[in-house]
CSV table of C-alpha atoms in Angstrom, one decimal:
chain,number,residue,atom,x,y,z
A,855,MET,CA,23.9,22.7,28.3
A,856,THR,CA,20.5,23.8,27.0
A,857,ASP,CA,18.4,26.0,29.2
A,858,ILE,CA,15.7,23.3,29.7
A,859,THR,CA,18.3,20.7,30.6
A,860,ALA,CA,20.0,23.1,33.1
A,861,ALA,CA,16.7,23.9,34.8
A,862,THR,CA,15.7,20.3,35.0
A,863,SER,CA,19.1,19.3,36.3
A,864,GLY,CA,18.9,21.8,39.1
A,865,THR,CA,15.5,20.7,40.3
A,866,PHE,CA,16.4,17.0,40.2
A,867,SER,CA,19.7,17.6,41.9
A,868,LYS,CA,17.7,19.0,44.8
A,869,TYR,CA,15.8,15.8,45.2
A,870,ALA,CA,18.7,13.4,44.5
A,871,GLN,CA,18.9,12.0,48.0
A,872,VAL,CA,15.2,10.9,48.1
A,873,TYR,CA,14.7,10.1,44.4
A,874,ASP,CA,14.9,6.3,44.7
A,875,ALA,CA,12.7,6.0,47.8
A,876,ASP,CA,10.0,8.1,46.0
A,877,ARG,CA,9.8,5.9,42.8
A,878,ARG,CA,7.6,3.0,43.9
A,879,PRO,CA,4.9,5.1,45.7
A,880,LEU,CA,4.8,7.7,43.0
A,881,VAL,CA,4.8,5.3,40.0
A,882,PRO,CA,1.7,3.1,39.8
A,883,GLY,CA,2.6,0.0,37.8
A,884,TYR,CA,6.2,0.4,39.0
A,885,ASP,CA,7.3,-3.2,38.5
A,886,GLU,CA,5.7,-3.5,35.0
A,887,LEU,CA,7.0,-0.1,33.9
A,888,TYR,CA,10.6,-1.0,34.7
A,889,GLY,CA,10.4,-4.7,34.1
A,890,THR,CA,8.6,-5.1,30.8
A,891,GLY,CA,11.3,-3.7,28.6
A,892,LEU,CA,14.0,-5.7,30.4
A,893,ARG,CA,12.0,-8.9,30.0
A,894,LEU,CA,11.7,-8.2,26.2
A,895,ILE,CA,15.5,-7.6,25.9
A,896,ALA,CA,16.3,-10.7,27.9
A,897,ASP,CA,14.0,-12.8,25.6
A,898,GLU,CA,15.6,-11.4,22.5
A,899,THR,CA,19.3,-11.6,23.6
A,900,GLN,CA,19.2,-15.0,25.3
A,901,GLY,CA,22.1,-14.3,27.7
A,902,ARG,CA,24.6,-12.9,25.2
A,903,PRO,CA,26.9,-10.0,26.4
A,904,LEU,CA,25.4,-6.6,25.9
A,905,ARG,CA,26.8,-3.0,25.7
A,906,VAL,CA,24.1,-0.8,27.3
A,907,LEU,CA,23.6,2.9,27.3
A,908,ASP,CA,21.3,4.5,29.9
A,909,LEU,CA,20.1,8.0,29.0
A,910,GLY,CA,18.9,10.2,31.9
A,911,ALA,CA,20.1,7.5,34.2
A,912,GLY,CA,19.7,9.5,37.4
A,913,THR,CA,20.8,7.4,40.4
A,914,GLY,CA,21.1,4.2,38.4
A,915,LEU,CA,17.8,2.7,39.4
A,916,PHE,CA,16.9,1.3,35.9
A,917,ALA,CA,20.6,0.5,35.2
A,918,GLY,CA,20.7,-1.6,38.4
A,919,MET,CA,17.7,-3.6,37.2
A,920,ALA,CA,19.4,-4.1,33.8
A,921,LEU,CA,22.5,-5.4,35.5
A,922,GLU,CA,20.4,-8.0,37.4
A,923,ALA,CA,18.2,-9.0,34.4
A,924,LEU,CA,20.7,-9.0,31.6
A,925,ASN,CA,24.3,-10.2,30.8
A,926,VAL,CA,25.8,-6.7,30.7
A,927,SER,CA,29.4,-6.4,29.6
A,928,ALA,CA,29.5,-2.6,29.6
A,929,LEU,CA,27.0,0.0,31.0
A,930,HIS,CA,27.3,3.7,30.4
A,931,LEU,CA,25.2,6.1,32.4
A,932,VAL,CA,24.4,9.6,31.2
A,933,ASP,CA,22.6,12.3,33.2
A,934,ALA,CA,22.6,16.1,33.2
A,935,SER,CA,22.7,16.1,37.1
A,936,ALA,CA,26.0,15.4,38.7
A,937,ALA,CA,24.3,15.0,42.0
A,938,MET,CA,22.0,12.3,40.6
A,939,LEU,CA,25.0,10.4,39.1
A,940,ASP,CA,26.8,10.6,42.4
A,941,GLY,CA,24.0,8.3,43.7
A,942,ALA,CA,24.7,5.9,40.8
A,943,ARG,CA,28.5,6.0,41.5
A,944,LYS,CA,27.7,4.9,45.1
A,945,ARG,CA,25.3,2.2,43.9
A,946,PHE,CA,27.8,0.7,41.5
A,947,ALA,CA,31.0,1.4,43.3
A,948,GLY,CA,33.7,-1.1,42.3
A,949,ASP,CA,31.9,-2.4,39.2
A,950,ALA,CA,34.3,-2.0,36.4
A,951,ARG,CA,31.6,-2.5,33.8
A,952,VAL,CA,30.0,0.8,34.7
A,953,SER,CA,31.0,4.3,33.4
A,954,TYR,CA,29.4,7.7,33.8
A,955,ALA,CA,29.1,11.1,32.0
A,956,VAL,CA,27.4,14.3,32.9
A,957,ASP,CA,26.0,15.5,29.6
A,958,ASP,CA,23.0,17.0,27.8
A,959,LEU,CA,20.7,14.6,26.0
A,960,VAL,CA,19.8,17.3,23.5
A,961,THR,CA,23.4,17.9,22.3
A,962,MET,CA,25.6,15.0,23.3
A,963,ASP,CA,27.3,12.5,21.0
A,964,LEU,CA,25.7,9.1,21.8
A,965,GLY,CA,28.5,7.1,20.3
A,966,SER,CA,27.8,3.9,18.4
A,967,GLY,CA,27.8,0.1,18.8
A,968,TRP,CA,25.3,-0.1,21.6
A,969,ASP,CA,23.3,-3.3,21.8
A,970,VAL,CA,20.7,-1.7,24.0
A,971,VAL,CA,19.7,1.9,24.8
A,972,ILE,CA,17.4,2.3,27.8
A,973,SER,CA,15.8,5.3,29.5
A,974,ALA,CA,13.4,5.8,32.3
A,975,LEU,CA,11.3,8.9,33.1
A,976,ALA,CA,13.8,11.2,31.5
A,977,ILE,CA,13.1,12.0,27.8
A,978,HIS,CA,9.7,13.5,28.6
A,979,HIS,CA,11.6,16.6,29.9
A,980,LEU,CA,12.7,17.4,26.4
A,981,GLU,CA,10.7,19.5,23.9
A,982,ASP,CA,9.0,17.4,21.2
A,983,ALA,CA,11.4,18.3,18.5
A,984,ALA,CA,14.3,17.3,20.7
A,985,LYS,CA,12.6,14.0,21.6
A,986,ARG,CA,12.2,13.1,18.0
A,987,ASP,CA,15.8,14.1,17.2
A,988,LEU,CA,17.1,12.0,20.1
A,989,TYR,CA,15.1,9.0,18.9
A,990,ALA,CA,16.8,9.4,15.5
A,991,ARG,CA,20.2,9.6,17.1
A,992,ILE,CA,19.5,6.6,19.3
A,993,ARG,CA,18.5,4.6,16.1
A,994,VAL,CA,21.9,5.4,14.6
A,995,ALA,CA,23.8,4.6,17.8
A,996,LEU,CA,22.4,1.1,18.1
A,997,VAL,CA,23.8,-1.9,16.3
A,998,PRO,CA,21.6,-3.5,13.7
A,999,GLY,CA,18.8,-5.3,15.6
A,1000,GLY,CA,19.6,-3.4,18.8
A,1001,ARG,CA,16.8,-2.5,21.1
A,1002,PHE,CA,15.6,0.8,22.5
A,1003,VAL,CA,13.4,0.8,25.6
A,1004,ASN,CA,11.9,4.0,27.0
A,1005,ALA,CA,10.0,3.5,30.3
A,1006,GLU,CA,8.3,6.9,30.1
A,1007,GLN,CA,5.7,9.3,31.4
A,1008,VAL,CA,3.3,10.2,28.6
A,1009,ALA,CA,0.5,12.7,27.9
A,1010,GLY,CA,-3.1,11.8,27.3
A,1011,PRO,CA,-4.0,12.0,23.6
A,1012,THR,CA,-6.7,14.6,24.3
A,1013,PRO,CA,-7.1,17.3,26.9
A,1014,ALA,CA,-9.9,15.4,28.6
A,1015,GLN,CA,-7.8,12.2,28.7
A,1016,GLU,CA,-4.8,14.1,30.0
A,1017,ASP,CA,-7.0,15.5,32.8
A,1018,ARG,CA,-8.1,11.9,33.6
A,1019,TYR,CA,-4.5,10.7,33.6
A,1020,VAL,CA,-3.5,13.4,36.2
A,1021,ARG,CA,-6.6,12.8,38.4
A,1022,PHE,CA,-6.1,9.1,38.4
A,1023,TRP,CA,-2.4,9.4,39.2
A,1024,LYS,CA,-3.1,11.7,42.2
A,1025,ALA,CA,-5.7,9.4,43.5
A,1026,ASP,CA,-3.5,6.3,43.1
A,1027,VAL,CA,-0.4,7.8,44.8
A,1028,GLN,CA,-2.4,9.2,47.7
A,1029,ALA,CA,-4.0,5.8,48.1
A,1030,ARG,CA,-0.4,4.4,48.3
A,1031,GLY,CA,0.3,6.7,51.3
A,1032,VAL,CA,2.1,9.7,49.6
A,1033,ASP,CA,1.5,12.6,51.8
A,1034,ASP,CA,1.1,16.3,50.9
A,1035,ALA,CA,4.8,17.0,51.1
A,1036,GLY,CA,5.7,14.1,48.8
A,1037,LEU,CA,3.0,15.1,46.4
A,1038,ALA,CA,4.2,18.7,46.4
A,1039,ALA,CA,7.8,17.6,45.7
A,1040,SER,CA,6.6,15.4,42.8
A,1041,LEU,CA,4.6,18.3,41.3
A,1042,ASP,CA,7.7,20.5,41.7
A,1043,ARG,CA,9.7,18.1,39.5
A,1044,GLN,CA,6.8,17.9,37.1
A,1045,ARG,CA,7.1,21.6,36.3
A,1046,HIS,CA,9.8,20.4,33.8
A,1047,ASP,CA,7.6,17.9,32.1
A,1048,ARG,CA,7.0,18.1,28.3
A,1049,CYS,CA,5.1,14.9,27.9
A,1050,ALA,CA,3.9,13.6,24.5
A,1051,PRO,CA,1.2,11.0,23.8
A,1052,THR,CA,2.1,7.4,23.3
A,1053,GLY,CA,0.8,7.2,19.8
A,1054,THR,CA,2.7,10.3,18.7
A,1055,GLN,CA,5.9,8.9,20.0
A,1056,LEU,CA,5.4,5.5,18.4
A,1057,ASP,CA,5.0,7.3,15.1
A,1058,TRP,CA,8.2,9.2,15.7
A,1059,LEU,CA,10.1,6.0,16.3
A,1060,ARG,CA,8.7,4.5,13.0
A,1061,GLU,CA,9.6,7.7,11.1
A,1062,VAL,CA,13.2,7.7,12.2
A,1063,GLY,CA,13.6,4.0,11.1
A,1064,PHE,CA,12.8,1.8,14.1
A,1065,ALA,CA,11.1,-1.6,13.4
A,1066,GLU,CA,8.9,-3.7,15.7
A,1067,VAL,CA,7.7,-0.4,17.3
A,1068,ASP,CA,5.4,-1.2,20.2
A,1069,CYS,CA,3.9,-0.2,23.5
A,1070,PRO,CA,3.9,-3.5,25.5
A,1071,PHE,CA,2.8,-1.8,28.7
A,1072,GLN,CA,0.7,1.3,29.6
A,1073,LEU,CA,-1.1,2.3,32.8
A,1074,TRP,CA,-2.6,5.7,32.2
A,1075,ARG,CA,0.4,8.2,32.2
A,1076,PHE,CA,3.1,5.6,32.4
A,1077,ALA,CA,4.1,3.6,29.3
A,1078,VAL,CA,6.9,1.5,27.8
A,1079,LEU,CA,7.9,2.6,24.3
A,1080,THR,CA,10.2,0.4,22.3
A,1081,GLY,CA,11.6,-0.4,18.9
A,1082,ARG,CA,14.4,-2.3,17.2
A,1083,ALA,CA,17.1,-0.7,15.0
């Protein structure tokens, strides 16, 4: 496991028990961030069975939404934190469609034949070169016409805009009732962030061969990045 992945995994394992409860208050635009990509996939696939790969799946929050919104025939969850995946195992206990792997997104074999690859608030922990490399590997792992959806935390395109993104986020989450302890825990996790701007990442998706590259939703530091193989 890479050093960055190991450090990130250790921090997120510490917060595994409270991760789900933190998501809505800490993510302005929560419903749109998670729902936009799934709506797009549902519109394209029209109820046909789908093999879905979830990268950085954590406790299975996004995966659970995919199971509700789509006709999923197989769902494989990957995360570097065994403690986070333990939460997913509890969430999907008894569901034979769901499988799990503790692995490193930087080095793992993604397999092939996936109709959909999803990720939420995970890939921004990788260095930029590793992000772009992962996007290229995802492109190869998808079936022709398959869809990649990344519900992600992004950087502002300039230092001034990044400062605004951070200030607005702090104001928004405090207005939602996040207390000092909750804010401190979120900032502790953000020590591992390596965010990249939306436009830069859309360019990477195009460069590695994705078509119909788009950002159908963005609210300051949260954005949905997507493309078709």
